[in-house]
Coordinates of C-alpha atoms and ligand atoms in Angstrom, one line a residue:
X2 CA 0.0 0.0 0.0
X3 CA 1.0 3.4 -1.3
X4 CA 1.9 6.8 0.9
X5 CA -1.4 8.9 0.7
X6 CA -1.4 12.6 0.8
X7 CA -5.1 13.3 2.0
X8 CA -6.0 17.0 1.6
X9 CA -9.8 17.5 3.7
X10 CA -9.1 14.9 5.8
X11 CA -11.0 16.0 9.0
X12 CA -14.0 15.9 7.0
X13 CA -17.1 13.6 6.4
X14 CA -15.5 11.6 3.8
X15 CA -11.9 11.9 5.0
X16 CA -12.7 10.8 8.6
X17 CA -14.1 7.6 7.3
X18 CA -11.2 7.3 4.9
X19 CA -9.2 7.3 7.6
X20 CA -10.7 4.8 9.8
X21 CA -10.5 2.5 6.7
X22 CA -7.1 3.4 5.8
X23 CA -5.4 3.4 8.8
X24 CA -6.3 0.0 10.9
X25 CA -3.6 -1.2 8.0
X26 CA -0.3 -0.7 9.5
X27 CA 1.5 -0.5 5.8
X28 CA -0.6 2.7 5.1
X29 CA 1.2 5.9 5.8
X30 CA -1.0 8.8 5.8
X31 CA 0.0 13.0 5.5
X32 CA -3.4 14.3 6.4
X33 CA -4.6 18.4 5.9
X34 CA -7.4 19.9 8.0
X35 CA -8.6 23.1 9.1
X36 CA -9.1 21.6 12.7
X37 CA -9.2 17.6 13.7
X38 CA -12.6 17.4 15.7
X39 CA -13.5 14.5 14.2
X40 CA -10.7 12.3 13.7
X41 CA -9.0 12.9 17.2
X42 CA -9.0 9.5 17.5
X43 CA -6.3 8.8 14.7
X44 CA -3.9 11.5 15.8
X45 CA -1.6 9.2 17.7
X46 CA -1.4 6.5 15.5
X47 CA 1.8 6.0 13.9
X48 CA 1.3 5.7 10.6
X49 CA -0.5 9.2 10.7
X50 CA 0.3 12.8 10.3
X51 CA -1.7 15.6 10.7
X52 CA -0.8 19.0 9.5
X53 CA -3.6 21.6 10.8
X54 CA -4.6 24.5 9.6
X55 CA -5.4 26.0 6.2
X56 CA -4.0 23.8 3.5
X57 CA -2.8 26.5 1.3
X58 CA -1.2 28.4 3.8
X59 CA 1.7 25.8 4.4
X60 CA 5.2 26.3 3.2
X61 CA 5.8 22.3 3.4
X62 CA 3.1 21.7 1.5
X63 CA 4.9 20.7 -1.9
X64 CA 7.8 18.7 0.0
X65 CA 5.2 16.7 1.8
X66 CA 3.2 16.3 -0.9
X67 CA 6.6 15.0 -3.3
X68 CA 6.8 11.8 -0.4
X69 CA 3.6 10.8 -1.2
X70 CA 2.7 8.2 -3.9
X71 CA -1.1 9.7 -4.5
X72 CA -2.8 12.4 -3.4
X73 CA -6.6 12.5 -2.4
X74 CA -8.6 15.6 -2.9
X75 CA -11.4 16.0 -1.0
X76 CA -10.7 19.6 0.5
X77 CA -14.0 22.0 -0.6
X78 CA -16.8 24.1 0.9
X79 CA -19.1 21.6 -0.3
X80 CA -22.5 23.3 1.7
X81 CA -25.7 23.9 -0.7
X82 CA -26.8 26.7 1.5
X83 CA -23.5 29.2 0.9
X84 CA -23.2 28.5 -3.0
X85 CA -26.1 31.3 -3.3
X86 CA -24.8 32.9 -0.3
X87 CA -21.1 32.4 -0.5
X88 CA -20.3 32.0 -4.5
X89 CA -16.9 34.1 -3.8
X90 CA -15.7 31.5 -1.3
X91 CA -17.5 28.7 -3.3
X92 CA -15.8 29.5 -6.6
X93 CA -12.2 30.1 -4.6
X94 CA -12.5 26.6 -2.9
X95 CA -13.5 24.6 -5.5
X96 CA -11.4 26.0 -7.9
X97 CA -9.2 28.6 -7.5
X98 CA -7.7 27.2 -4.6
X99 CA -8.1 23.6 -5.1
X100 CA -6.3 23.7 -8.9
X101 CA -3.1 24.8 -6.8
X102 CA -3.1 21.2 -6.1
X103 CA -3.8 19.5 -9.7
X104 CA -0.7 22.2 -10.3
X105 CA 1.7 21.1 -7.9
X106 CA 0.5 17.1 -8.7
X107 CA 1.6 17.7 -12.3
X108 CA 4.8 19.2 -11.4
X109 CA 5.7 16.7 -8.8
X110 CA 4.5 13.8 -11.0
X111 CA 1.8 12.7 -8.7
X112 CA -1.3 11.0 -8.9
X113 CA -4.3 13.4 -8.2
X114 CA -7.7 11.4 -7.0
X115 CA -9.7 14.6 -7.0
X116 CA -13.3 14.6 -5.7
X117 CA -15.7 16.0 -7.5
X118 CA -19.4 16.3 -7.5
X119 CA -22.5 14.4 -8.9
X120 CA -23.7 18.1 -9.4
X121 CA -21.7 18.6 -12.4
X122 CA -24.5 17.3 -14.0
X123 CA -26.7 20.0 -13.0
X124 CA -30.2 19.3 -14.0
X125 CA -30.9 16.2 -16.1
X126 CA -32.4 16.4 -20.1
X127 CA -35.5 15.7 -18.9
X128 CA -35.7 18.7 -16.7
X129 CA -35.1 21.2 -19.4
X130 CA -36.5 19.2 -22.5
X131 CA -39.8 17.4 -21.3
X132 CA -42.9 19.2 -20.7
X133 CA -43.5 17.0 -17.6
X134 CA -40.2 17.5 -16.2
X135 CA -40.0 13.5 -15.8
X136 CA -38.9 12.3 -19.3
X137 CA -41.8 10.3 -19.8
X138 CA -40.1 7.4 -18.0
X139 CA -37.1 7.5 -20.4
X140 CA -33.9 6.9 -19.0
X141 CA -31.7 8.3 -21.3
X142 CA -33.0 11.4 -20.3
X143 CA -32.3 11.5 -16.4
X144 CA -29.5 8.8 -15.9
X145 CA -25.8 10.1 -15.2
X146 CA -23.4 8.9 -17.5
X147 CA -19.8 10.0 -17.0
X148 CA -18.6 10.1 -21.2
X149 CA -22.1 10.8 -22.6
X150 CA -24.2 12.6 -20.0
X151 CA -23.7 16.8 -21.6
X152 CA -23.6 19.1 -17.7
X153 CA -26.8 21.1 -17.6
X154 CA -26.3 24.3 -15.6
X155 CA -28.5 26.7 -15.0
X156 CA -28.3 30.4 -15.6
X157 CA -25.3 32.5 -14.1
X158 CA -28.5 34.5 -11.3
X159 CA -28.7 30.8 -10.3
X160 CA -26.1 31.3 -7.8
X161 CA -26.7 27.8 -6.4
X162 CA -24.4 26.6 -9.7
X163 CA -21.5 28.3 -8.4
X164 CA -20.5 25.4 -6.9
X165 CA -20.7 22.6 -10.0
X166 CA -19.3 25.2 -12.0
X167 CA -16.0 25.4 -10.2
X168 CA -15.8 21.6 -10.0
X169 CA -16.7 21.3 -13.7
X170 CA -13.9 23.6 -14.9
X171 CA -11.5 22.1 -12.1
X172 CA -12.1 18.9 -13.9
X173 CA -11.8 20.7 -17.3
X174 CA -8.5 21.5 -16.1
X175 CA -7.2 18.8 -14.6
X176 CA -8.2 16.8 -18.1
X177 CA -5.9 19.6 -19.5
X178 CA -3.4 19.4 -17.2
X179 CA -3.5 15.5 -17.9
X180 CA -3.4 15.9 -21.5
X181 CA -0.6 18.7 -22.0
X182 CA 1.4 18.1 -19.0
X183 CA 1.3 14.3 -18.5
X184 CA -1.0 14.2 -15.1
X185 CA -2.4 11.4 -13.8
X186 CA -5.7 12.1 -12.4
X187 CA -9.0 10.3 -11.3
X188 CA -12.4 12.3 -11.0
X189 CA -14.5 11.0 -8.4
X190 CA -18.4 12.4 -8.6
X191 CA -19.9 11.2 -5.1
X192 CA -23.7 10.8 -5.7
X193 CA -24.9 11.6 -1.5
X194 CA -23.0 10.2 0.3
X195 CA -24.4 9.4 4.1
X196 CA -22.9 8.1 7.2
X197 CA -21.7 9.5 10.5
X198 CA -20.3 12.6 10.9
X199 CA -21.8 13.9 8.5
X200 CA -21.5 18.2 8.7
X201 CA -22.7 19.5 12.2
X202 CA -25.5 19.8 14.0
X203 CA -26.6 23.5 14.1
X204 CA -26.8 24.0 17.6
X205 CA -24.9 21.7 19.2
X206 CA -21.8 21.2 16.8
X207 CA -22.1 24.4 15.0
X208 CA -24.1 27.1 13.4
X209 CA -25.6 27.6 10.2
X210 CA -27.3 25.3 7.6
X211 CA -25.6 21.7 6.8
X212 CA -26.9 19.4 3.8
X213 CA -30.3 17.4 4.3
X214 CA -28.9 14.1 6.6
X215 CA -28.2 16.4 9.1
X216 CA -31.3 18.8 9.2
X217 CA -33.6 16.2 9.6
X218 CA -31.7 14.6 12.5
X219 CA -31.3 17.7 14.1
X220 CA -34.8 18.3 13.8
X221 CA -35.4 14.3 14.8
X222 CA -33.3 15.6 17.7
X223 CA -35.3 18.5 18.8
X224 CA -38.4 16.8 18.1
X225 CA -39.4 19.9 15.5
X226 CA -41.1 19.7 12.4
X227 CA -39.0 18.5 9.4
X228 CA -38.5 21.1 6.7
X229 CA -39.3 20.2 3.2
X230 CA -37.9 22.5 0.6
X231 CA -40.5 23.1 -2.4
X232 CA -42.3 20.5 -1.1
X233 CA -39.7 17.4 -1.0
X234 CA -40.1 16.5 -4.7
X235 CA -36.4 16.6 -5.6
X236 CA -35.0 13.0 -6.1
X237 CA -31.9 11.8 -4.6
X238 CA -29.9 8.5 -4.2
X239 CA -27.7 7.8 -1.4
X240 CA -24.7 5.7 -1.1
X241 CA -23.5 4.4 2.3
X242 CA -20.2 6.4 2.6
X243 CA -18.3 3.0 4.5
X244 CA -19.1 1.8 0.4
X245 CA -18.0 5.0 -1.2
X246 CA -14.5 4.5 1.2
X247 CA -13.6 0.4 -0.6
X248 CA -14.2 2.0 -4.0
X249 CA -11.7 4.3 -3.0
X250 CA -9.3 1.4 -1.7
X251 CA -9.9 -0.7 -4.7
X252 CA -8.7 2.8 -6.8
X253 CA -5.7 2.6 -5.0
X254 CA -5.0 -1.2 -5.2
X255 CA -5.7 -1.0 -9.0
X256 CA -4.3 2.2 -10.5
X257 CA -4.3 0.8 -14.2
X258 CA -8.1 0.6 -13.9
X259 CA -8.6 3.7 -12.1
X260 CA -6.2 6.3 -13.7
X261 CA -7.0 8.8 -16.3
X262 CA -11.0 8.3 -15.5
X263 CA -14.0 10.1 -14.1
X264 CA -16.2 7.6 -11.7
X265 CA -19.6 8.4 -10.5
X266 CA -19.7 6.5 -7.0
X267 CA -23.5 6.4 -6.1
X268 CA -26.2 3.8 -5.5
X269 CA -28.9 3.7 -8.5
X270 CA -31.1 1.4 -6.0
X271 CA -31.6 3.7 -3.4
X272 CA -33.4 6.6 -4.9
X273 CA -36.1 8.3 -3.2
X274 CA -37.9 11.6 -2.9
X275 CA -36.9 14.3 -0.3
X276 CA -39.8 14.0 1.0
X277 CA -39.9 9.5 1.1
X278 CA -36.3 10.3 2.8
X279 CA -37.9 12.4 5.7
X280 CA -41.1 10.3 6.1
X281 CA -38.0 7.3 6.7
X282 CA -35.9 8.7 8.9
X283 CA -39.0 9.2 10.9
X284 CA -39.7 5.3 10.8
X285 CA -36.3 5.0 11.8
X286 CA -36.1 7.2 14.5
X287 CA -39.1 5.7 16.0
X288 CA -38.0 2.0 15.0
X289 CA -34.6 2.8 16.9
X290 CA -35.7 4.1 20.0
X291 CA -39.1 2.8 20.3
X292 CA -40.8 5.7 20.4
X293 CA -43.6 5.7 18.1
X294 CA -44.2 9.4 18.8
X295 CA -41.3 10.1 16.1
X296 CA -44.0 8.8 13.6
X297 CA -46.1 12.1 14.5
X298 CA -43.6 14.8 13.5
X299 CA -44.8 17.0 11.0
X300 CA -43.1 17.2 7.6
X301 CA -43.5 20.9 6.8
X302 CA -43.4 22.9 3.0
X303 CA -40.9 25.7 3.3
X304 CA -40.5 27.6 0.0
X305 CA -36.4 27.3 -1.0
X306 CA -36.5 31.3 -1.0
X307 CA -37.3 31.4 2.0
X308 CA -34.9 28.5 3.2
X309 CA -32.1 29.1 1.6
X310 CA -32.4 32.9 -0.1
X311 CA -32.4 34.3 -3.8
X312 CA -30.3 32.7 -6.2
X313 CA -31.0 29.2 -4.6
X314 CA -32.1 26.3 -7.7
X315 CA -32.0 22.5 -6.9
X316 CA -30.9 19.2 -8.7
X317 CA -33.8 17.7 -9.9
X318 CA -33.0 14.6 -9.5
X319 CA -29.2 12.8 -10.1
X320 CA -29.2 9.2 -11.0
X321 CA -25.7 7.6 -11.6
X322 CA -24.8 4.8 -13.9
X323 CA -22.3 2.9 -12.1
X324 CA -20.8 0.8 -14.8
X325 CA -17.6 2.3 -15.1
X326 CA -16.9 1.8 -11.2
X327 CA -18.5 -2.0 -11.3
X328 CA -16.3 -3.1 -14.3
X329 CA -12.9 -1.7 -14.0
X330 CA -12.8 -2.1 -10.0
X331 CA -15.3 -4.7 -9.7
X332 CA -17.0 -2.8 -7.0
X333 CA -20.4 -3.6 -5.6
X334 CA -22.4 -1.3 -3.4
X335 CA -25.0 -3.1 -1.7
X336 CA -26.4 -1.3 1.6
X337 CA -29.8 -0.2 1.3
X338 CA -31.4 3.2 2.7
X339 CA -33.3 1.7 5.7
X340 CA -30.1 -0.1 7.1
X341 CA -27.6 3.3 5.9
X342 CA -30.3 5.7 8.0
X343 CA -30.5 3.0 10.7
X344 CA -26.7 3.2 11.5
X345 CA -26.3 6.7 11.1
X346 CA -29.4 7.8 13.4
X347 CA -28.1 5.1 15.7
X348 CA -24.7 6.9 16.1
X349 CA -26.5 10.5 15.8
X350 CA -29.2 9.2 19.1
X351 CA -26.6 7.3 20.9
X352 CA -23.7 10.8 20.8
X353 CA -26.5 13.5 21.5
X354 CA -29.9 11.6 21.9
X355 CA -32.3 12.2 25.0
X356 CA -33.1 8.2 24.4
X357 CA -30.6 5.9 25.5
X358 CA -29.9 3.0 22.7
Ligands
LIG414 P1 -16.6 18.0 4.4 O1 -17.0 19.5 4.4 O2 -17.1 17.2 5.5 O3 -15.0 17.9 4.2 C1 -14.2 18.8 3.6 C2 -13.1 19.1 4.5 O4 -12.1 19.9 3.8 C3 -13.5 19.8 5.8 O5 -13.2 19.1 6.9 C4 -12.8 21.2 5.7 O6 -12.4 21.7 7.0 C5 -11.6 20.8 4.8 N1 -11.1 22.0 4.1 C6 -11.7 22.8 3.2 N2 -10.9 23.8 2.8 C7 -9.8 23.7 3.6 C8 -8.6 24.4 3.7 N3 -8.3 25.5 2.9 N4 -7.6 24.1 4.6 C9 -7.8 23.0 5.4 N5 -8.9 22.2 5.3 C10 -9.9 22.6 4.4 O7 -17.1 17.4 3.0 P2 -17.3 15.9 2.5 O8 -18.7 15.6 2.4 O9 -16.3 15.1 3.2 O10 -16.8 16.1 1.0 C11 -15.5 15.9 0.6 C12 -15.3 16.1 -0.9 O11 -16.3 15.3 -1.7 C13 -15.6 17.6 -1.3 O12 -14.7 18.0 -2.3 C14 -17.0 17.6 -1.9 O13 -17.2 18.6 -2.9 C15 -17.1 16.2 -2.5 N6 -18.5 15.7 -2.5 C16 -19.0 15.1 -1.4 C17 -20.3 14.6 -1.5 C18 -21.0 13.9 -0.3 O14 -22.0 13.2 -0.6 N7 -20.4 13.9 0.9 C19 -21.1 14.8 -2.6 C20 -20.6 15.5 -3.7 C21 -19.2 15.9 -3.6
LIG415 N1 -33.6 19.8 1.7 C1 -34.8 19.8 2.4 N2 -34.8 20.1 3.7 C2 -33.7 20.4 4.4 C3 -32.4 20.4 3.7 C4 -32.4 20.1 2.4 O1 -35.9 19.6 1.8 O2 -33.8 20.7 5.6 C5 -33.5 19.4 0.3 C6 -32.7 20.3 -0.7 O3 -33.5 21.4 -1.1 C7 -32.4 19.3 -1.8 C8 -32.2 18.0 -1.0 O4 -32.8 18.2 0.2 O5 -33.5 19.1 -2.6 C9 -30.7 17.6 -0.8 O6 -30.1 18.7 -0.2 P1 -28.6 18.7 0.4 O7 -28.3 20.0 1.1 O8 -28.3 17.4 1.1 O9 -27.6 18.7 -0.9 P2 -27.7 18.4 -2.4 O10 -28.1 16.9 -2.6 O11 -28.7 19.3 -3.0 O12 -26.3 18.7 -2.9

């Protein structure tokens, strides 16, 4: 196993990289964070380093980087609610800052696993070119396909595509990059991931708005109505992030399959409404603590102006094909929804719940 340079590594994804990566005493690991809250755990192990701080403010960054065999990307403001707010610090994150490291990859003759976003995609054909919205059932007109599918943004007003945009043209230049300087690169565009540790909990692990997983719990928490943005239509399929983590090892274990390609990593069997995902999370609450009052919370309709401000527009719906990620690393992502929600409420009830598990 290979020396990894993982930028974002205090993160969501990165924590549970880490728990992966680590328990395998041949991994060494150079790991970047703004602060390690959530991987304190790991910070005496051995075979780890942790460099805090802002990653782009380091003057070691390059040398550390050169005595690593591949580096993993995963360092972003990745939050829905400041692309509309934020696009400045979007745009600088996702591009400006983060094609420093695509730069210094190609110059050190690194491999760059870069993380992406399923929201390149933007909204799907059958968004802007059926009168229904829906396609009329056909799938070449909502599913995701990595060398065929054309990225649908909308206008530049739409703030909310601030975000996708930066990833798109990172990718654009890291293609470039790979084509006219000799890169090696992989694109990874994670389809919702879910899992523990998953953003904050406004309240009691931070302030502001974090992606849907941890609204609802935090309302689940509280015991508060569950907010529903345009009513919960938008579709969404989640992928357990434990899953997301072994295609990620299997990358690494096999880079003649996995270099010089874009992967969607998703879970095309778990798709469900906004709205199908409160109403279970709900269940499960209620299921895991055995209270059936969870079943009674109120799923309300907030208008997204109102939730998240002008300038805010939604992903439709973003359904992945897989095949590139099945047949080169002969990955298989199995967990359903119920059992994903089950062990991520579990964890969320048993750290800050008012119900013992
Ligand atoms: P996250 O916000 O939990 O993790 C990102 C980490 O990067 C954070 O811990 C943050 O502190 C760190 N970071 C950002 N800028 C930094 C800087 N300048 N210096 C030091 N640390 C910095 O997000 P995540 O869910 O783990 O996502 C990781 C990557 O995957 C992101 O690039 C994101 O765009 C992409 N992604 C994730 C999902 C998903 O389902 N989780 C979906 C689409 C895309
Ligand atoms: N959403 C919602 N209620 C919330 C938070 C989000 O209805 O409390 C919706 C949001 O409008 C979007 C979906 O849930 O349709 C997923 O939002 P998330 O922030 O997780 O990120 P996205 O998948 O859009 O990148």
């Amino acid at each position: 196993m290979p020396n990894i340079a993982l930028l974002g590594c205090g993160g969501f994804i990165g924590s549970h990289f880490l728990d992966a990566f680590l328990a395998d005493p041949d991994v060494r690991v150079e790991g970047w964070d703004w602060t390690p809250a959530k991987i304190m755990g790991h910070l005496g192990r051995p075979n780890f380093r942790f460099h805090p701080g802002n990653i782009y403010g380091q003057a070691d960054l390059e040398e550390r980087l050169s005595g690593c065999d591949v580096v993993v990307s995963l360092a972003a403001i990745c939050n829905p609610s400041q692309y509309n707010t934020k696009a400045l610090d979007v745009i600088d994150s996702n591009f400006i800052q983060a094609r420093l490291i695509a730069d210094a990859c190609a110059r050190l003759g690194k491999w760059l696993i870069q993380f992406s976003t399923s929201e390149v995609y933007g909204q799907t054909l059958a968004h802007w070119a059926t009168a229904d919205g829906q396609g009329n059932g056909d799938p070449a007109l909502y599913e995701m396909d990595e060398e065929e599918t054309p990225l649908l943004l909308g206008p530049v007003a739409s703030q909310r595509w601030s975000y996708a945009c930066a990833k798109q043209l990172l990718e654009r230049w890291i293609y470039a990059l790979h084509k006219e300087k000799g890169l090696d690169f992989t694109i990874v565009r994670p389809f919702n991931f879910l899992g523990p540790r998953m953003d904050f909990l406004p309240g009691r692990e931070g302030e502001g708005l974090p992606r849907v997983l941890a609204c609802f719990t935090s309302a689940l928490l509280d015991r508060k109505p569950l907010p529903l943005v345009d009513g919960g239509s938008a579709r969404r399929t989640f992928l357990a992030v434990e899953e997301a983590v072994e295609a990620l090892r299997l990358m690494i274990a096999k880079p003649a399959m996995a270099r010089n390609r874009i992967f969607n990593l998703g879970n095309p069997a778990n798709e469900t409404t906004i709205r199908g995902l409160a109403e279970l999370m709900r269940r499960t609450a209620a299921e895991i603590t055995g209270d059936p009052g969870y079943h009674d919370l109120p799923l309300t309709d907030v208008s997204a102006l109102e939730f998240y401000g002008e300038g805010y527009a939604d992903s439709d719906r973003r359904m992945p094909r897989i095949d590139k990620a099945l047949n080169l690393l002969d990955w298989r992502p199995s967990m359903g929804l119920p059992e994903i929600l089950r062990r991520t409420l579990e964890d969320a009830f048993r750290t800050h719940g008012p119900v013992r598990l």
